[in-house]
Amino acid sequence: EPEVTQTPSHQVTQMGQEVILRCVPISNHLYFYWYRQILGQKVEFLVSFYNNEISEKSEIFDDQFSVERPDGSNFTLKIRSTKLEDSAMYFCASSDKGRYGYTFGSGTRLTVV
Amino acid sequence: AQSVSQHNHHVILSEAASLELGCNYSYGGTVNLFWYVQYPGQHLQLLLKYFSGDPLVKGIKGFEAEFIKSKFSFNLRKPSVQWSDTAEYFCAVNRSWRGSYGGSQGNLIFGKGTKLSVKP
């Protein structure tokens, strides 16, 4: 069964540093998403991406965040200057037509110290 | 704004007990509904989904859910739980919308999750 792959599985970074979280969505999917889950809290939507541009973003997705699809396979989330409160599990997801279901990656646990 | 409510934060059951986890959503339009499971240390996995048709949806591992439109509910059920069902369960919703380009999009709105602990 096709998978969404995320790397790294765990990243520790110092506050103020930039991090890039990487995702390889399922190859024939067209919609890409980032979600995050702060420990003990619910999964929150960050951003969706279609046709090489952001299609929707939440209020969490402020100017410190950016997404990119640098080539035909990778989908990245960049956090420019990390804060302690950015510590969370970040999930990438992809789907074929949005409503038909989403496949989530195994997540990257980001720890900001 | 859409929201999803899962009323039970933590449910503790013995093996073979029946399970029902509540999920209510608030949105006036047509929605798609999902239940995801997250086993300890693992990623979100889709249990089942509802888009249209029969409101009783059967998913993997013996789970089912019933969409009751009048109650804005999509409760998850399993007749007999096993120890291996210990996990966190998330209800999610997105709007059913078809965009001008012929596809549809919609970010998932998740509930806060219900932690299920099954005692052997």
Coordinates of N, CA and C in Angstrom, one line a residue:
Chain A
E1 N 0.8 -1.2 0.0 CA 0.0 0.0 0.0 C 0.9 1.2 0.0
P2 N 0.5 2.2 -0.8 CA 1.4 3.4 -0.9 C 1.4 4.1 0.4
E3 N 2.6 4.8 0.7 CA 2.8 5.5 2.0 C 3.2 6.9 1.7
V4 N 2.9 7.7 2.7 CA 3.5 9.0 2.8 C 4.7 8.9 3.7
T5 N 5.8 9.4 3.3 CA 7.1 9.2 4.0 C 7.5 10.6 4.6
Q6 N 7.9 10.6 5.8 CA 8.3 11.8 6.4 C 9.7 11.6 7.0
T7 N 10.6 12.6 6.9 CA 11.9 12.6 7.5 C 12.2 14.0 8.0
P8 N 13.0 14.1 9.1 CA 13.4 13.0 10.0 C 12.2 12.5 10.9
S9 N 12.3 11.5 11.6 CA 11.3 11.1 12.5 C 11.3 11.9 13.8
H10 N 12.5 12.4 14.1 CA 12.6 13.2 15.3 C 13.7 14.2 15.1
Q11 N 13.4 15.5 15.4 CA 14.4 16.6 15.2 C 14.4 17.4 16.5
V12 N 15.6 17.7 17.0 CA 15.7 18.6 18.1 C 16.5 19.8 17.6
T13 N 16.0 21.0 17.9 CA 16.6 22.2 17.4 C 16.6 23.2 18.5
Q14 N 17.5 24.2 18.4 CA 17.5 25.2 19.4 C 16.6 26.3 19.0
M15 N 16.0 27.0 19.9 CA 15.1 28.1 19.7 C 15.8 29.1 18.8
G16 N 15.0 29.6 17.8 CA 15.5 30.6 16.9 C 16.1 30.0 15.6
Q17 N 16.4 28.7 15.6 CA 16.9 28.1 14.4 C 15.8 27.8 13.4
E18 N 16.3 27.6 12.2 CA 15.4 27.2 11.1 C 15.3 25.7 11.0
V19 N 14.2 25.2 10.7 CA 14.1 23.7 10.5 C 13.3 23.5 9.2
I20 N 13.6 22.4 8.5 CA 12.8 22.0 7.4 C 12.4 20.6 7.6
L21 N 11.1 20.4 7.5 CA 10.5 19.0 7.7 C 10.2 18.6 6.3
R22 N 10.5 17.3 6.0 CA 10.4 16.8 4.6 C 9.3 15.7 4.6
C23 N 8.7 15.7 3.4 CA 7.6 14.7 3.2 C 7.6 14.3 1.7
V24 N 7.4 13.0 1.5 CA 7.2 12.5 0.2 C 5.8 12.0 0.1
P25 N 4.9 12.7 -0.6 CA 3.5 12.3 -0.7 C 3.4 11.1 -1.6
I26 N 2.2 10.5 -1.6 CA 2.0 9.5 -2.6 C 2.0 10.0 -4.0
S27 N 2.6 9.3 -4.9 CA 3.0 9.9 -6.2 C 1.9 10.4 -7.0
N28 N 0.7 9.8 -7.0 CA -0.4 10.3 -7.9 C -1.3 11.3 -7.2
H29 N -1.0 11.6 -5.9 CA -1.9 12.5 -5.2 C -1.6 14.0 -5.6
L30 N -2.6 14.8 -5.5 CA -2.5 16.2 -6.0 C -2.6 17.2 -4.9
Y31 N -3.1 16.8 -3.7 CA -3.4 17.7 -2.6 C -2.4 17.3 -1.5
F32 N -1.8 18.3 -0.9 CA -0.9 18.0 0.2 C -1.2 18.9 1.4
Y33 N -0.9 18.4 2.6 CA -1.3 19.0 3.8 C -0.2 18.9 4.8
W34 N -0.2 19.9 5.7 CA 0.6 19.7 7.0 C -0.4 20.0 8.1
Y35 N -0.3 19.1 9.1 CA -1.0 19.2 10.4 C 0.0 19.1 11.5
R36 N -0.4 19.6 12.7 CA 0.5 19.4 13.8 C -0.3 19.0 15.0
Q37 N 0.3 18.3 15.9 CA -0.3 17.8 17.1 C 0.6 18.1 18.3
I38 N 0.3 19.2 19.1 CA 1.0 19.4 20.3 C 0.7 18.4 21.3
L39 N 1.7 17.9 22.0 CA 1.5 16.8 23.0 C 0.2 17.0 23.8
G40 N -0.6 16.0 23.8 CA -1.8 16.0 24.6 C -3.0 16.8 24.0
Q41 N -2.8 17.4 22.9 CA -3.8 18.2 22.3 C -4.3 17.6 20.9
K42 N -5.3 18.2 20.3 CA -5.8 17.7 19.1 C -4.9 18.0 17.9
V43 N -5.2 17.2 16.9 CA -4.5 17.5 15.6 C -5.1 18.7 15.0
E44 N -4.2 19.6 14.6 CA -4.6 20.9 14.0 C -4.1 21.1 12.6
F45 N -5.0 21.6 11.8 CA -4.6 21.9 10.4 C -3.7 23.1 10.3
L46 N -2.7 23.0 9.5 CA -1.8 24.1 9.2 C -2.0 24.7 7.8
V47 N -1.9 23.9 6.8 CA -1.9 24.4 5.5 C -2.2 23.3 4.5
S48 N -2.8 23.7 3.4 CA -3.0 22.8 2.3 C -2.4 23.4 1.0
F49 N -2.1 22.5 0.1 CA -1.3 22.9 -1.1 C -1.8 22.2 -2.3
Y50 N -2.0 22.9 -3.3 CA -2.5 22.3 -4.6 C -2.0 23.1 -5.7
N51 N -1.6 22.5 -6.8 CA -1.2 23.1 -8.0 C -0.1 24.1 -7.7
N52 N 0.8 23.7 -6.9 CA 2.0 24.5 -6.6 C 1.7 25.8 -5.9
E53 N 0.6 25.9 -5.2 CA 0.4 27.0 -4.3 C -0.5 26.7 -3.1
I54 N -0.4 27.5 -2.1 CA -1.2 27.3 -0.9 C -2.7 27.5 -1.3
S55 N -3.5 26.6 -0.9 CA -4.9 26.7 -1.2 C -5.7 27.1 0.1
E56 N -5.2 26.8 1.2 CA -5.8 27.2 2.4 C -4.8 27.1 3.6
K57 N -5.0 28.0 4.5 CA -4.1 27.9 5.7 C -4.8 28.4 6.9
S58 N -4.4 27.9 8.1 CA -5.0 28.3 9.3 C -4.3 29.5 9.9
E59 N -4.9 30.0 11.0 CA -4.3 31.1 11.7 C -2.9 30.8 12.3
I60 N -2.7 29.5 12.5 CA -1.4 29.0 13.1 C -0.3 29.3 12.1
F61 N -0.6 29.1 10.8 CA 0.4 29.2 9.7 C 0.7 30.7 9.5
D62 N 1.6 31.2 10.3 CA 1.9 32.6 10.2 C 3.2 32.8 9.3
D63 N 3.8 34.0 9.4 CA 4.9 34.3 8.5 C 6.1 33.5 8.7
Q64 N 6.2 32.8 9.9 CA 7.4 32.0 10.1 C 7.3 30.7 9.4
F65 N 6.2 30.3 8.9 CA 6.0 29.0 8.3 C 6.0 29.3 6.7
S66 N 6.5 28.3 6.0 CA 6.4 28.3 4.6 C 6.4 26.9 4.1
V67 N 5.8 26.6 2.9 CA 5.8 25.3 2.3 C 6.3 25.4 0.9
E68 N 6.8 24.3 0.4 CA 7.4 24.3 -0.9 C 7.3 22.9 -1.4
R69 N 7.2 22.8 -2.8 CA 7.3 21.6 -3.4 C 8.5 21.7 -4.4
P70 N 9.7 21.5 -3.9 CA 10.9 21.9 -4.7 C 11.1 21.0 -6.0
D71 N 10.5 19.8 -6.0 CA 10.7 19.0 -7.1 C 9.4 18.2 -7.3
G72 N 9.4 17.2 -8.1 CA 8.1 16.5 -8.3 C 7.7 15.5 -7.2
S73 N 8.6 15.4 -6.2 CA 8.2 14.4 -5.2 C 8.2 14.9 -3.8
N74 N 9.0 15.9 -3.4 CA 9.1 16.3 -2.0 C 8.1 17.5 -1.8
F75 N 7.7 17.5 -0.5 CA 6.8 18.6 0.0 C 7.4 19.0 1.4
T76 N 7.8 20.2 1.5 CA 8.5 20.6 2.7 C 7.8 21.7 3.5
L77 N 8.0 21.6 4.8 CA 7.5 22.7 5.7 C 8.7 23.3 6.4
K78 N 8.9 24.6 6.2 CA 10.0 25.3 6.8 C 9.5 26.2 7.9
I79 N 10.1 26.1 9.1 CA 9.9 27.0 10.2 C 11.1 27.9 10.3
R80 N 11.0 29.2 10.1 CA 12.1 30.0 10.0 C 12.9 30.3 11.3
S81 N 12.2 30.6 12.3 CA 12.8 30.9 13.6 C 11.9 30.2 14.7
T82 N 12.4 29.0 15.0 CA 11.6 28.2 15.9 C 11.4 28.7 17.3
K83 N 10.2 28.5 17.8 CA 9.9 28.9 19.2 C 9.6 27.6 20.0
L84 N 9.7 27.8 21.3 CA 9.4 26.6 22.2 C 8.1 26.0 21.9
E85 N 7.1 26.9 21.6 CA 5.7 26.4 21.4 C 5.5 25.7 20.0
D86 N 6.6 25.7 19.2 CA 6.5 25.0 18.0 C 6.8 23.5 18.2
S87 N 7.2 23.1 19.4 CA 7.4 21.7 19.7 C 6.1 20.9 19.5
A88 N 6.1 19.9 18.7 CA 4.9 19.2 18.3 C 5.3 18.1 17.4
M89 N 4.3 17.2 17.1 CA 4.4 16.2 16.1 C 3.8 16.9 14.8
Y90 N 4.5 16.8 13.8 CA 4.1 17.4 12.5 C 3.8 16.3 11.5
F91 N 2.5 16.3 11.1 CA 2.1 15.2 10.1 C 1.9 15.8 8.7
C92 N 2.4 15.1 7.8 CA 2.2 15.4 6.4 C 1.0 14.5 5.9
A93 N 0.2 15.0 5.0 CA -0.8 14.1 4.4 C -1.0 14.4 3.0
S94 N -1.4 13.5 2.2 CA -1.7 13.7 0.8 C -3.0 13.0 0.5
S95 N -3.7 13.6 -0.6 CA -4.9 12.9 -1.0 C -5.1 13.1 -2.5
D96 N -5.9 12.3 -3.1 CA -6.1 12.4 -4.6 C -7.1 13.5 -4.9
K97 N -8.2 13.5 -4.2 CA -9.2 14.6 -4.5 C -9.8 15.1 -3.3
G98 N -9.0 15.2 -2.2 CA -9.4 15.9 -1.0 C -10.5 15.1 -0.3
R99 N -11.6 15.0 -0.8 CA -12.7 14.4 -0.1 C -12.6 12.9 0.0
Y100 N -11.8 12.3 -0.8 CA -11.7 10.9 -0.9 C -10.8 10.3 0.1
G101 N -10.4 11.0 1.1 CA -9.6 10.4 2.1 C -8.2 10.9 2.0
Y102 N -7.5 10.9 3.1 CA -6.2 11.4 3.3 C -5.3 10.3 3.8
T103 N -4.1 10.2 3.3 CA -3.1 9.3 3.9 C -2.1 10.1 4.6
F104 N -1.9 9.8 5.9 CA -1.0 10.5 6.7 C 0.4 9.8 6.8
G105 N 1.4 10.6 6.9 CA 2.7 10.1 7.2 C 2.9 9.8 8.7
S106 N 4.0 9.2 9.0 CA 4.2 8.8 10.4 C 4.6 9.9 11.3
G107 N 4.9 11.1 10.7 CA 5.1 12.3 11.6 C 6.6 12.5 11.8
T108 N 6.8 13.8 12.1 CA 8.1 14.2 12.6 C 7.9 14.9 13.9
R109 N 8.6 14.4 14.9 CA 8.5 15.0 16.3 C 9.5 16.1 16.4
L110 N 9.1 17.3 16.4 CA 10.0 18.4 16.6 C 10.1 18.9 18.0
T111 N 11.3 18.9 18.5 CA 11.5 19.4 19.9 C 12.4 20.6 19.8
V112 N 11.8 21.7 20.3 CA 12.6 23.0 20.3 C 13.1 23.2 21.8
V113 N 14.4 23.4 21.9 CA 14.9 23.6 23.3 C 15.6 24.9 23.4
Chain B
A1 N -17.8 28.7 12.1 CA -16.7 27.8 11.8 C -17.0 26.4 12.2
Q2 N -16.4 25.5 11.4 CA -16.7 24.1 11.8 C -16.0 23.7 13.1
S3 N -16.6 22.8 13.8 CA -15.9 22.2 15.0 C -16.4 20.8 15.2
V4 N -15.6 20.1 15.8 CA -15.8 18.6 16.1 C -15.7 18.4 17.6
S5 N -16.7 17.8 18.2 CA -16.7 17.6 19.6 C -16.6 16.1 19.9
Q6 N -15.7 15.7 20.7 CA -15.6 14.3 21.2 C -15.7 14.4 22.7
H7 N -16.8 13.9 23.2 CA -17.2 14.2 24.6 C -16.4 13.4 25.6
N8 N -16.0 12.2 25.2 CA -15.2 11.3 26.1 C -13.7 11.6 25.9
H9 N -13.1 12.0 27.0 CA -11.6 12.2 26.9 C -10.9 10.8 27.0
H10 N -11.4 10.0 28.0 CA -10.7 8.7 28.2 C -11.7 7.7 28.6
V11 N -11.7 6.6 27.8 CA -12.6 5.5 28.1 C -11.8 4.3 28.4
I12 N -12.2 3.6 29.5 CA -11.6 2.4 30.0 C -12.6 1.3 29.9
L13 N -12.2 0.2 29.2 CA -13.1 -0.9 29.0 C -12.3 -2.2 29.3
S14 N -13.1 -3.2 29.6 CA -12.5 -4.6 29.6 C -12.7 -5.2 28.3
E15 N -11.8 -6.2 28.0 CA -11.9 -6.9 26.7 C -13.3 -7.5 26.6
A16 N -13.8 -7.5 25.4 CA -15.1 -8.1 25.0 C -16.2 -7.1 25.3
A17 N -16.0 -6.0 26.0 CA -17.0 -5.0 26.2 C -17.3 -4.3 24.9
S18 N -18.5 -3.7 24.8 CA -18.9 -3.0 23.6 C -18.5 -1.5 23.7
L19 N -18.2 -0.9 22.6 CA -17.6 0.4 22.6 C -18.5 1.3 21.8
E20 N -18.7 2.5 22.3 CA -19.3 3.6 21.5 C -18.7 4.9 21.9
L21 N -18.0 5.5 20.9 CA -17.4 6.8 21.1 C -18.2 7.9 20.4
G22 N -18.5 8.9 21.1 CA -19.4 10.0 20.5 C -18.6 11.0 19.7
C23 N -19.2 11.5 18.7 CA -18.6 12.5 17.9 C -19.8 13.4 17.4
N24 N -19.7 14.7 17.6 CA -20.7 15.6 17.1 C -19.9 16.7 16.3
Y25 N -20.5 17.2 15.3 CA -19.9 18.3 14.5 C -20.8 19.4 14.4
S26 N -20.3 20.6 14.1 CA -21.1 21.7 13.8 C -20.7 22.3 12.5
Y27 N -21.6 22.1 11.6 CA -21.5 22.7 10.2 C -22.8 22.5 9.5
G28 N -23.3 23.6 8.9 CA -24.6 23.5 8.3 C -24.6 22.9 6.9
G29 N -23.5 22.8 6.3 CA -23.5 22.2 4.9 C -23.2 20.7 4.9
T30 N -23.0 20.3 3.7 CA -22.7 18.8 3.5 C -21.2 18.6 3.9
V31 N -21.1 17.5 4.6 CA -19.8 17.2 5.2 C -19.3 15.8 4.8
N32 N -18.1 15.5 4.9 CA -17.5 14.2 4.9 C -17.0 13.9 6.3
L33 N -17.1 12.7 6.7 CA -16.8 12.4 8.1 C -15.8 11.2 8.2
F34 N -14.9 11.3 9.1 CA -13.8 10.3 9.2 C -13.6 10.0 10.7
W35 N -13.1 8.7 10.9 CA -12.6 8.3 12.1 C -11.2 7.8 11.9
Y36 N -10.2 8.4 12.7 CA -8.8 7.9 12.6 C -8.4 7.3 13.9
V37 N -7.5 6.4 13.8 CA -6.9 5.8 15.1 C -5.4 6.1 15.1
Q38 N -4.9 6.3 16.3 CA -3.5 6.5 16.5 C -3.0 5.6 17.6
Y39 N -2.4 4.5 17.2 CA -1.8 3.6 18.2 C -0.6 4.2 18.8
P40 N -0.3 3.9 20.0 CA 0.9 4.5 20.7 C 2.1 4.6 19.9
G41 N 2.7 5.7 19.7 CA 3.9 5.9 18.9 C 3.7 5.8 17.4
Q42 N 2.5 5.7 16.9 CA 2.4 5.6 15.5 C 1.6 6.7 14.9
H43 N 1.4 6.7 13.6 CA 0.8 7.8 12.9 C -0.7 7.5 12.8
L44 N -1.4 8.5 12.3 CA -2.9 8.4 12.1 C -3.2 7.4 11.0
Q45 N -4.1 6.5 11.3 CA -4.6 5.6 10.3 C -6.1 5.7 10.2
L46 N -6.6 5.7 9.0 CA -8.0 5.8 8.7 C -8.7 4.5 9.1
L47 N -9.7 4.7 9.9 CA -10.6 3.5 10.3 C -11.8 3.4 9.3
L48 N -12.4 4.5 9.1 CA -13.6 4.5 8.2 C -13.9 6.0 7.8
K49 N -14.7 6.1 6.8 CA -15.1 7.4 6.3 C -16.5 7.3 5.7
Y50 N -17.2 8.4 5.8 CA -18.5 8.6 5.2 C -18.5 9.8 4.3
F51 N -19.0 9.5 3.1 CA -19.2 10.6 2.1 C -20.7 10.8 1.8
S52 N -21.3 9.7 1.5 CA -22.8 9.7 1.1 C -23.3 8.3 1.1
G53 N -24.6 8.2 0.9 CA -25.2 6.8 0.9 C -25.6 6.3 2.2
D54 N -25.4 5.0 2.4 CA -25.8 4.3 3.6 C -25.1 5.0 4.8
P55 N -25.9 5.4 5.7 CA -25.4 6.1 6.9 C -24.6 5.2 7.9
L56 N -24.8 3.9 7.7 CA -24.0 3.0 8.5 C -22.8 2.6 7.7
V57 N -21.6 2.9 8.3 CA -20.4 2.7 7.5 C -19.6 1.7 8.3
K58 N -19.1 0.7 7.6 CA -18.2 -0.3 8.2 C -16.8 0.0 7.8
G59 N -15.9 -0.1 8.8 CA -14.5 0.1 8.6 C -13.6 -1.1 8.8
I60 N -12.4 -0.8 9.1 CA -11.4 -1.9 9.3 C -11.5 -2.4 10.8
K61 N -11.0 -3.5 11.0 CA -10.9 -4.1 12.4 C -12.2 -4.2 13.2
G62 N -13.3 -4.3 12.4 CA -14.6 -4.5 13.1 C -15.3 -3.2 13.6
F63 N -14.8 -2.1 13.2 CA -15.4 -0.8 13.6 C -16.5 -0.4 12.6
E64 N -17.4 0.3 13.1 CA -18.5 0.8 12.3 C -18.9 2.2 12.9
A65 N -19.5 3.0 12.1 CA -20.0 4.3 12.6 C -21.3 4.6 11.9
E66 N -22.1 5.3 12.6 CA -23.4 5.7 12.0 C -23.6 7.2 11.9
F67 N -23.8 7.7 10.8 CA -24.1 9.1 10.5 C -25.5 9.4 10.8
I68 N -25.8 10.2 11.7 CA -27.2 10.7 12.0 C -27.2 12.2 11.7
K69 N -27.7 12.5 10.6 CA -27.7 13.9 10.1 C -28.5 14.9 11.1
S70 N -29.6 14.4 11.5 CA -30.4 15.3 12.4 C -29.8 15.6 13.7
K71 N -28.8 14.7 14.1 CA -28.1 14.9 15.4 C -26.7 15.4 15.2
F72 N -26.3 15.6 13.9 CA -25.0 16.0 13.6 C -24.0 15.1 14.3
S73 N -24.2 13.8 14.3 CA -23.4 12.9 15.0 C -22.8 11.8 14.1
F74 N -21.7 11.3 14.5 CA -21.0 10.2 13.7 C -20.3 9.4 14.7
N75 N -21.1 8.6 15.5 CA -20.5 7.8 16.6 C -19.8 6.6 16.1
L76 N -18.7 6.2 16.7 CA -18.0 5.0 16.4 C -18.4 3.9 17.3
R77 N -18.5 2.7 16.8 CA -18.9 1.6 17.6 C -18.1 0.3 17.2
K78 N -18.0 -0.5 18.2 CA -17.4 -1.8 18.0 C -18.1 -2.8 19.0
P79 N -18.6 -3.9 18.6 CA -19.4 -4.8 19.5 C -18.5 -5.4 20.6
S80 N -17.2 -5.7 20.3 CA -16.4 -6.4 21.3 C -15.0 -5.9 21.1
V81 N -14.5 -5.2 22.1 CA -13.1 -4.6 21.9 C -12.1 -5.6 22.4
Q82 N -10.9 -5.4 21.8 CA -9.7 -6.2 22.2 C -8.7 -5.3 22.8
W83 N -7.7 -5.9 23.5 CA -6.6 -5.2 24.1 C -5.9 -4.4 23.0
S84 N -5.8 -5.0 21.9 CA -5.1 -4.3 20.8 C -5.8 -3.1 20.2
D85 N -7.0 -2.8 20.7 CA -7.7 -1.6 20.3 C -7.3 -0.4 21.1
T86 N -6.5 -0.6 22.1 CA -6.0 0.5 22.9 C -5.3 1.5 22.1
A87 N -5.8 2.7 22.0 CA -5.3 3.7 21.1 C -6.0 5.0 21.4
E88 N -5.7 6.0 20.6 CA -6.5 7.3 20.6 C -7.3 7.4 19.3
Y89 N -8.5 7.8 19.5 CA -9.4 7.8 18.3 C -9.8 9.2 18.1
F90 N -9.7 9.6 16.8 CA -10.0 11.0 16.4 C -11.1 11.0 15.4
C91 N -12.1 11.8 15.7 CA -13.2 12.0 14.7 C -12.8 13.3 13.9
A92 N -13.1 13.3 12.6 CA -12.7 14.5 11.8 C -13.8 14.7 10.8
V93 N -13.8 16.0 10.3 CA -14.8 16.4 9.3 C -14.2 17.3 8.3
N94 N -14.6 17.2 7.1 CA -14.3 18.3 6.2 C -15.6 18.6 5.4
R95 N -15.6 19.8 4.8 CA -16.7 20.1 4.0 C -16.7 19.4 2.7
S96 N -17.9 19.0 2.2 CA -18.0 18.4 0.9 C -18.2 19.5 -0.1
W97 N -17.2 19.8 -0.9 CA -17.2 21.0 -1.7 C -16.6 20.7 -3.0
R98 N -17.1 21.1 -4.1 CA -16.5 20.8 -5.4 C -16.0 22.2 -6.0
G99 N -14.8 22.3 -6.2 CA -14.2 23.6 -6.7 C -14.4 23.7 -8.2
S100 N -14.0 24.9 -8.6 CA -14.2 25.2 -10.0 C -13.3 24.3 -10.9
Y101 N -12.3 23.8 -10.4 CA -11.4 23.0 -11.2 C -11.8 21.5 -11.2
G102 N -13.0 21.2 -10.7 CA -13.5 19.9 -10.8 C -13.1 19.0 -9.6
G103 N -12.2 19.4 -8.8 CA -11.9 18.6 -7.7 C -12.5 19.1 -6.5
S104 N -12.1 18.7 -5.4 CA -12.6 19.3 -4.1 C -11.5 19.3 -3.1
Q105 N -11.6 20.2 -2.2 CA -10.5 20.3 -1.2 C -11.2 20.5 0.1
G106 N -10.5 20.4 1.1 CA -11.0 20.7 2.4 C -10.1 20.1 3.5
N107 N -9.6 21.0 4.3 CA -8.8 20.5 5.4 C -9.6 19.8 6.4
L108 N -9.1 18.9 7.1 CA -9.7 18.1 8.1 C -9.8 18.9 9.4
I109 N -10.9 19.0 10.0 CA -11.0 19.5 11.3 C -11.2 18.3 12.3
F110 N -10.3 18.2 13.2 CA -10.2 17.1 14.1 C -10.9 17.4 15.5
G111 N -11.5 16.4 16.1 CA -11.9 16.5 17.5 C -10.6 16.3 18.3
K112 N -10.8 16.5 19.6 CA -9.7 16.5 20.6 C -9.2 15.0 20.8
G113 N -10.0 14.1 20.4 CA -9.6 12.7 20.5 C -10.1 12.1 21.8
T114 N -10.3 10.7 21.7 CA -10.7 9.9 22.8 C -9.7 8.8 23.0
K115 N -9.1 8.8 24.2 CA -8.1 7.8 24.5 C -8.9 6.5 25.0
L116 N -8.7 5.4 24.3 CA -9.3 4.2 24.7 C -8.3 3.3 25.3
S117 N -8.6 2.8 26.6 CA -7.7 1.8 27.2 C -8.5 0.6 27.4
V118 N -8.0 -0.5 26.9 CA -8.7 -1.8 27.0 C -7.9 -2.7 28.0
K119 N -8.5 -3.1 29.1 CA -7.9 -4.0 30.0 C -8.0 -5.4 29.6
P120 N -6.9 -6.2 29.7 CA -6.9 -7.6 29.2 C -7.7 -8.4 30.3

